[in-house]
Coordinates of C-alpha atoms in Angstrom, one line a residue:
X8 CA 10.3 -13.0 20.2
X9 CA 13.0 -13.0 22.8
X10 CA 15.5 -13.8 20.0
X11 CA 14.7 -10.5 18.2
X12 CA 15.1 -8.6 21.5
X13 CA 18.3 -10.4 22.1
X14 CA 19.9 -9.1 18.9
X15 CA 19.3 -12.5 17.2
X16 CA 20.6 -14.8 19.8
X17 CA 18.3 -17.7 20.8
X18 CA 18.5 -18.9 24.4
X19 CA 17.1 -22.3 25.0
X20 CA 14.4 -21.8 27.7
X21 CA 14.6 -23.9 30.9
X22 CA 11.9 -24.5 33.6
X23 CA 14.4 -24.1 36.4
X24 CA 17.8 -22.7 36.7
X25 CA 19.3 -24.8 39.5
X26 CA 18.6 -28.2 41.3
X27 CA 20.2 -28.9 44.6
X28 CA 20.1 -32.2 46.7
X29 CA 19.1 -32.4 50.4
X30 CA 22.5 -31.3 51.5
X31 CA 22.5 -28.3 49.3
X32 CA 24.9 -29.6 46.7
X33 CA 24.1 -28.3 43.2
X34 CA 23.1 -31.3 41.0
X35 CA 22.1 -29.3 37.9
X36 CA 23.0 -25.7 37.1
X37 CA 21.5 -23.7 34.2
X38 CA 22.3 -20.3 35.7
X39 CA 24.9 -19.6 32.8
X40 CA 22.7 -18.7 29.8
X41 CA 25.6 -18.8 27.4
X42 CA 25.7 -22.5 27.5
X43 CA 22.2 -22.5 26.0
X44 CA 22.6 -19.8 23.4
X45 CA 23.4 -19.6 19.7
X46 CA 23.1 -17.0 17.0
X47 CA 20.0 -17.7 14.7
X48 CA 19.7 -14.1 13.0
X49 CA 22.2 -11.5 12.1
X50 CA 22.0 -8.5 14.6
X51 CA 20.9 -6.3 11.8
X52 CA 18.1 -8.6 10.9
X53 CA 16.9 -8.9 14.4
X54 CA 17.0 -5.0 14.9
X55 CA 14.9 -4.5 11.8
X56 CA 12.4 -6.9 13.0
X57 CA 12.4 -5.1 16.4
X58 CA 11.7 -1.8 14.6
X59 CA 8.8 -3.3 12.7
X60 CA 7.4 -4.7 16.0
X61 CA 7.9 -1.4 17.7
X62 CA 5.9 0.4 15.1
X63 CA 3.0 -2.1 15.8
X64 CA 2.8 -0.6 19.3
X65 CA 3.8 3.0 18.6
X66 CA 1.6 3.6 15.4
X67 CA -0.4 0.4 14.8
X68 CA -2.9 -2.1 16.2
X69 CA -1.0 -2.8 19.4
X70 CA -1.3 0.9 20.5
X71 CA -2.8 -0.2 23.8
X72 CA 0.3 -2.0 24.8
X73 CA 2.3 1.3 25.3
X74 CA 3.6 1.4 28.8
X75 CA 2.4 4.4 30.7
X76 CA 5.8 4.7 32.4
X77 CA 7.3 5.3 29.0
X78 CA 9.6 2.2 28.7
X79 CA 10.1 1.2 25.0
X80 CA 7.8 -1.5 23.9
X81 CA 7.6 -3.7 20.7
X82 CA 5.4 -6.7 19.9
X83 CA 2.9 -8.6 17.8
X84 CA -0.8 -9.1 18.3
X85 CA -2.7 -12.2 17.2
X86 CA -6.2 -13.7 16.9
X87 CA -7.8 -16.8 15.6
X88 CA -11.0 -17.0 13.6
X89 CA -14.0 -15.4 15.3
X90 CA -11.7 -14.0 18.0
X91 CA -11.5 -17.4 19.8
X92 CA -8.1 -16.7 21.0
X93 CA -6.2 -13.4 21.5
X94 CA -2.5 -13.0 21.9
X95 CA 0.1 -10.4 22.5
X96 CA 3.7 -11.2 22.4
X97 CA 5.8 -8.3 23.4
X98 CA 9.2 -7.0 24.7
X99 CA 10.9 -4.2 26.3
X100 CA 14.6 -3.7 26.6
X101 CA 14.3 -5.5 29.8
X102 CA 11.8 -8.5 29.3
X103 CA 9.8 -10.5 26.8
X104 CA 6.4 -11.7 27.8
X105 CA 3.3 -13.1 26.0
X106 CA -0.3 -13.2 27.1
X107 CA -3.1 -15.3 25.8
X108 CA -6.9 -15.1 26.4
X109 CA -9.5 -17.7 25.2
X110 CA -11.6 -20.6 26.1
X111 CA -11.1 -24.2 25.6
X112 CA -14.6 -24.4 24.0
X113 CA -14.0 -21.8 21.1
X114 CA -16.1 -19.0 22.5
X115 CA -15.7 -15.8 20.8
X116 CA -13.8 -13.0 22.9
X117 CA -15.8 -10.1 21.7
X118 CA -13.4 -7.5 23.2
X119 CA -10.2 -7.6 21.1
X120 CA -8.3 -5.3 23.5
X121 CA -8.5 -6.7 27.0
X122 CA -5.4 -8.9 26.5
X123 CA -3.4 -5.9 25.5
X124 CA -4.4 -3.8 28.5
X125 CA -3.6 -6.7 30.7
X126 CA -0.1 -7.2 29.2
X127 CA 0.6 -3.5 29.4
X128 CA -0.6 -3.2 33.0
X129 CA 1.6 -6.2 34.1
X130 CA 4.7 -5.1 32.2
X131 CA 4.2 -1.4 33.5
X132 CA 4.0 -2.5 37.1
X133 CA 7.1 -4.5 36.7
X134 CA 8.9 -1.5 35.1
X135 CA 7.9 0.8 37.8
X136 CA 8.7 -1.6 40.6
X137 CA 12.2 -2.2 39.1
X138 CA 12.6 1.4 38.3
X139 CA 13.5 0.6 34.7
X140 CA 15.0 3.4 32.6
X141 CA 12.4 4.7 30.0
X142 CA 15.4 5.9 27.9
X143 CA 16.6 2.4 27.4
X144 CA 16.2 1.1 23.9
X145 CA 17.1 -1.8 21.8
X146 CA 20.6 -1.3 20.7
X147 CA 21.1 -0.4 17.0
X148 CA 23.8 -2.5 15.5
X149 CA 26.4 -1.2 13.0
X150 CA 25.5 -1.8 9.4
X151 CA 22.0 -0.2 9.7
X152 CA 21.7 2.8 7.5
X153 CA 18.9 5.2 6.5
X154 CA 17.6 6.4 3.2
X155 CA 15.2 9.1 2.2
X156 CA 12.4 7.8 0.0
X157 CA 9.4 9.4 -1.9
X158 CA 6.2 8.6 0.2
X159 CA 4.3 8.3 -3.1
X160 CA 6.5 6.1 -5.2
X161 CA 8.7 4.5 -2.6
X162 CA 11.7 5.3 -4.8
X163 CA 14.3 8.0 -4.4
X164 CA 12.6 11.3 -4.1
X165 CA 12.4 14.0 -6.8
X166 CA 11.7 17.6 -6.4
X167 CA 8.3 18.2 -4.8
X168 CA 7.9 14.6 -3.6
X169 CA 7.0 14.3 0.2
X170 CA 9.6 12.1 1.8
X171 CA 10.1 9.5 4.5
X172 CA 13.1 7.9 6.1
X173 CA 13.5 4.2 5.8
X174 CA 16.2 1.7 6.9
X175 CA 18.4 -0.4 4.6

């Protein structure tokens, strides 16, 4: 999910950023993410996916993940059969984070929203603590245009057809 939020650029994750020896000499340095990055999606593809993930939070099943502080949020929920596992993988313009709830013994998690509230509360506290700007957004790349479509047919609108705006 971080690749979508990073405009289609994958950054190979590392467990640490720097290793030093007992004298303080740097032995391994991963503080430069550019050395671990490569483009895997076009910017336009990544942004369109981010828009879809944003609507999951703004108008969809992940509504409980909206941050009270107002920072833009996008993400995807997930469950396994019988609610044994509950996931939310989400992002803001600042961070990407995932949360999982479940048991090793496949017990049903009857409440399907606790993980969403937990993710929201953690990310909201970070946003407030860091004074993140609620106006920050995922940057829309060049090449994304909008089109007006008929809500009923999904085709170009004719007179009297209620319309919606979509991307292309």
